[in-house]
Amino acid sequence: MKKSPQKQKLEQMLHSSRIVAGGFMGTDTRSIDEIIDADLARLDRLGKTATEIAQKMQQITDAACRGLGEWVKIDDRRQAMVDEAKGIMVCPWPHPGRFCKRLTFVKNVDTGTQIRWSDLNIHLIGEHGFFEGVGSEFRIEPIGLVELIFDI
Ligand SMILES: [Zn+2]
């Protein structure tokens, strides 16, 4: 199928290293639609939607903010911490979307498993179903994320 000019422009943006070091696609050679479809299919098997996941991520980030940079107890199994940085990150999709450069770190206190996300990750997952390309610095593996933030 021929790609629309908008989709071509988006993919160019996502590959660009000017936005984030390494871009959003990493070393992934799949198209943006293929990446999104494959990750959403994984979520489907886990019985979670991208919207549910983004909501849960946002709740954890909001709770972690109260710690002002220290680890905060989220529940009996999880702790989270935020790291605020100056500057903004911009959603590469063609709509206004600017996010502060805040990172949330979440860990499972039993296993030590840890994942971090940016505010932009939450938006990309919730609005676009995009976990980023394999090899991208901010790629989040959907299965690991679901296992970490939900009790499944
Ligand atoms: Zn967006």
CSV table of C-alpha atoms and ligand atoms in Angstrom, one decimal:
chain,number,residue,atom,x,y,z
A,1,MET,CA,0.0,0.0,0.0
A,2,LYS,CA,1.3,3.4,-0.9
A,3,LYS,CA,2.0,5.7,2.1
A,4,SER,CA,0.2,9.0,2.3
A,5,PRO,CA,2.5,12.1,2.2
A,6,GLN,CA,1.6,12.8,5.9
A,7,LYS,CA,2.6,9.2,6.9
A,8,GLN,CA,5.9,9.6,5.0
A,9,LYS,CA,6.6,12.9,6.8
A,10,LEU,CA,5.8,11.3,10.1
A,11,GLU,CA,8.2,8.5,9.5
A,12,GLN,CA,10.9,10.9,8.5
A,13,MET,CA,10.3,12.8,11.8
A,14,LEU,CA,10.4,9.6,13.8
A,15,HIS,CA,13.7,8.6,12.3
A,16,SER,CA,15.2,12.0,12.8
A,17,SER,CA,17.9,12.2,15.4
A,18,ARG,CA,17.2,15.9,15.9
A,19,ILE,CA,14.3,15.2,18.1
A,20,VAL,CA,15.7,12.6,20.5
A,21,ALA,CA,19.1,11.0,20.3
A,22,GLY,CA,18.6,8.0,18.0
A,23,GLY,CA,15.1,9.1,17.0
A,24,PHE,CA,12.0,7.2,17.9
A,25,MET,CA,12.5,4.3,15.6
A,26,GLY,CA,15.9,3.1,16.9
A,27,THR,CA,17.2,0.4,14.6
A,28,ASP,CA,13.7,-0.8,13.7
A,29,THR,CA,13.2,-1.1,10.0
A,30,ARG,CA,9.5,-1.7,10.2
A,31,SER,CA,7.0,0.9,9.3
A,32,ILE,CA,5.3,2.9,12.0
A,33,ASP,CA,2.0,1.1,11.4
A,34,GLU,CA,3.7,-2.3,11.6
A,35,ILE,CA,5.4,-1.4,14.9
A,36,ILE,CA,2.1,-0.1,16.4
A,37,ASP,CA,0.1,-3.1,15.1
A,38,ALA,CA,2.5,-5.6,16.5
A,39,ASP,CA,2.6,-4.0,19.9
A,40,LEU,CA,-1.2,-3.6,20.1
A,41,ALA,CA,-1.6,-7.3,19.2
A,42,ARG,CA,0.7,-8.1,22.2
A,43,LEU,CA,-1.5,-6.0,24.5
A,44,ASP,CA,-4.6,-7.6,23.2
A,45,ARG,CA,-3.3,-11.0,24.2
A,46,LEU,CA,-2.7,-9.6,27.7
A,47,GLY,CA,-6.2,-8.1,27.8
A,48,LYS,CA,-5.1,-4.5,28.2
A,49,THR,CA,-5.6,-1.5,26.0
A,50,ALA,CA,-3.1,1.2,25.3
A,51,THR,CA,-5.5,3.7,26.9
A,52,GLU,CA,-5.7,1.7,30.2
A,53,ILE,CA,-1.9,1.4,30.2
A,54,ALA,CA,-1.4,5.1,29.7
A,55,GLN,CA,-3.9,5.9,32.4
A,56,LYS,CA,-2.1,3.6,34.9
A,57,MET,CA,1.3,5.2,33.9
A,58,GLN,CA,-0.1,8.6,34.5
A,59,GLN,CA,-1.5,7.6,37.9
A,60,ILE,CA,1.9,6.3,38.9
A,61,THR,CA,3.7,9.4,37.6
A,62,ASP,CA,1.3,11.7,39.5
A,63,ALA,CA,1.8,9.7,42.7
A,64,ALA,CA,5.6,9.7,42.2
A,65,CYS,CA,5.6,13.5,41.8
A,66,ARG,CA,4.8,13.8,45.5
A,67,GLY,CA,8.2,12.4,46.3
A,68,LEU,CA,10.0,15.3,44.7
A,69,GLY,CA,12.8,13.1,43.4
A,70,GLU,CA,12.7,10.5,46.2
A,71,TRP,CA,11.2,7.0,45.9
A,72,VAL,CA,7.5,6.9,46.7
A,73,LYS,CA,5.6,3.7,47.7
A,74,ILE,CA,2.9,3.1,45.1
A,75,ASP,CA,1.6,-0.1,46.6
A,76,ASP,CA,3.0,-3.1,48.4
A,77,ARG,CA,5.0,-4.2,45.4
A,78,ARG,CA,5.9,-1.0,43.6
A,79,GLN,CA,7.9,2.2,44.2
A,80,ALA,CA,8.3,5.1,41.8
A,81,MET,CA,10.4,8.2,41.5
A,82,VAL,CA,10.4,11.2,39.2
A,83,ASP,CA,13.3,13.1,37.7
A,84,GLU,CA,12.4,16.5,36.4
A,85,ALA,CA,14.6,18.0,33.7
A,86,LYS,CA,14.4,21.4,32.1
A,87,GLY,CA,13.1,21.6,28.6
A,88,ILE,CA,10.3,20.1,26.6
A,89,MET,CA,9.7,17.1,24.3
A,90,VAL,CA,7.4,17.4,21.3
A,91,CYS,CA,5.1,14.8,19.9
A,92,PRO,CA,6.2,14.0,16.3
A,93,TRP,CA,2.6,13.5,15.2
A,94,PRO,CA,1.1,16.5,13.4
A,95,HIS,CA,-0.8,18.0,16.3
A,96,PRO,CA,0.1,20.3,19.2
A,97,GLY,CA,1.7,18.2,21.8
A,98,ARG,CA,4.5,19.5,24.1
A,99,PHE,CA,5.6,17.7,27.3
A,100,CYS,CA,8.0,18.5,30.0
A,101,LYS,CA,11.1,16.4,30.1
A,102,ARG,CA,10.1,14.5,33.2
A,103,LEU,CA,11.1,10.8,33.7
A,104,THR,CA,9.3,8.4,35.9
A,105,PHE,CA,11.2,5.3,37.2
A,106,VAL,CA,9.1,2.4,38.5
A,107,LYS,CA,10.4,-0.6,40.2
A,108,ASN,CA,9.1,-3.8,41.6
A,109,VAL,CA,10.5,-4.1,45.1
A,110,ASP,CA,10.4,-7.9,45.1
A,111,THR,CA,12.1,-8.6,41.8
A,112,GLY,CA,14.1,-5.3,41.3
A,113,THR,CA,12.7,-5.0,37.8
A,114,GLN,CA,12.7,-1.4,36.7
A,115,ILE,CA,11.3,0.6,33.8
A,116,ARG,CA,11.4,4.3,33.1
A,117,TRP,CA,9.2,6.4,30.9
A,118,SER,CA,8.9,10.1,29.9
A,119,ASP,CA,5.7,12.1,29.9
A,120,LEU,CA,6.0,11.9,26.1
A,121,ASN,CA,6.0,8.0,26.3
A,122,ILE,CA,2.7,8.2,28.2
A,123,HIS,CA,1.2,10.3,25.4
A,124,LEU,CA,2.6,8.3,22.6
A,125,ILE,CA,1.2,5.1,24.1
A,126,GLY,CA,-2.2,6.5,25.1
A,127,GLU,CA,-2.9,8.5,22.0
A,128,HIS,CA,-0.9,6.8,19.3
A,129,GLY,CA,-0.4,3.2,20.6
A,130,PHE,CA,3.3,3.8,19.9
A,131,PHE,CA,5.9,2.2,22.2
A,132,GLU,CA,8.7,3.3,19.9
A,133,GLY,CA,10.9,1.3,17.6
A,134,VAL,CA,13.2,-1.5,18.8
A,135,GLY,CA,16.6,-0.1,19.6
A,136,SER,CA,15.2,3.4,20.4
A,137,GLU,CA,16.4,4.8,23.7
A,138,PHE,CA,12.9,5.2,25.0
A,139,ARG,CA,11.4,2.0,23.6
A,140,ILE,CA,9.2,0.3,26.3
A,141,GLU,CA,8.4,-3.4,25.9
A,142,PRO,CA,4.7,-3.7,26.3
A,143,ILE,CA,4.7,-7.1,28.0
A,144,GLY,CA,7.3,-6.0,30.6
A,145,LEU,CA,5.5,-2.8,31.2
A,146,VAL,CA,2.1,-4.5,31.7
A,147,GLU,CA,3.7,-7.1,34.1
A,148,LEU,CA,5.4,-4.3,36.1
A,149,ILE,CA,2.4,-1.9,36.5
A,150,PHE,CA,-0.5,-4.3,36.7
A,151,ASP,CA,-1.1,-7.3,38.9
A,152,ILE,CA,-1.3,-10.0,36.3
B,1,ZN,ZN,0.7,13.0,19.8
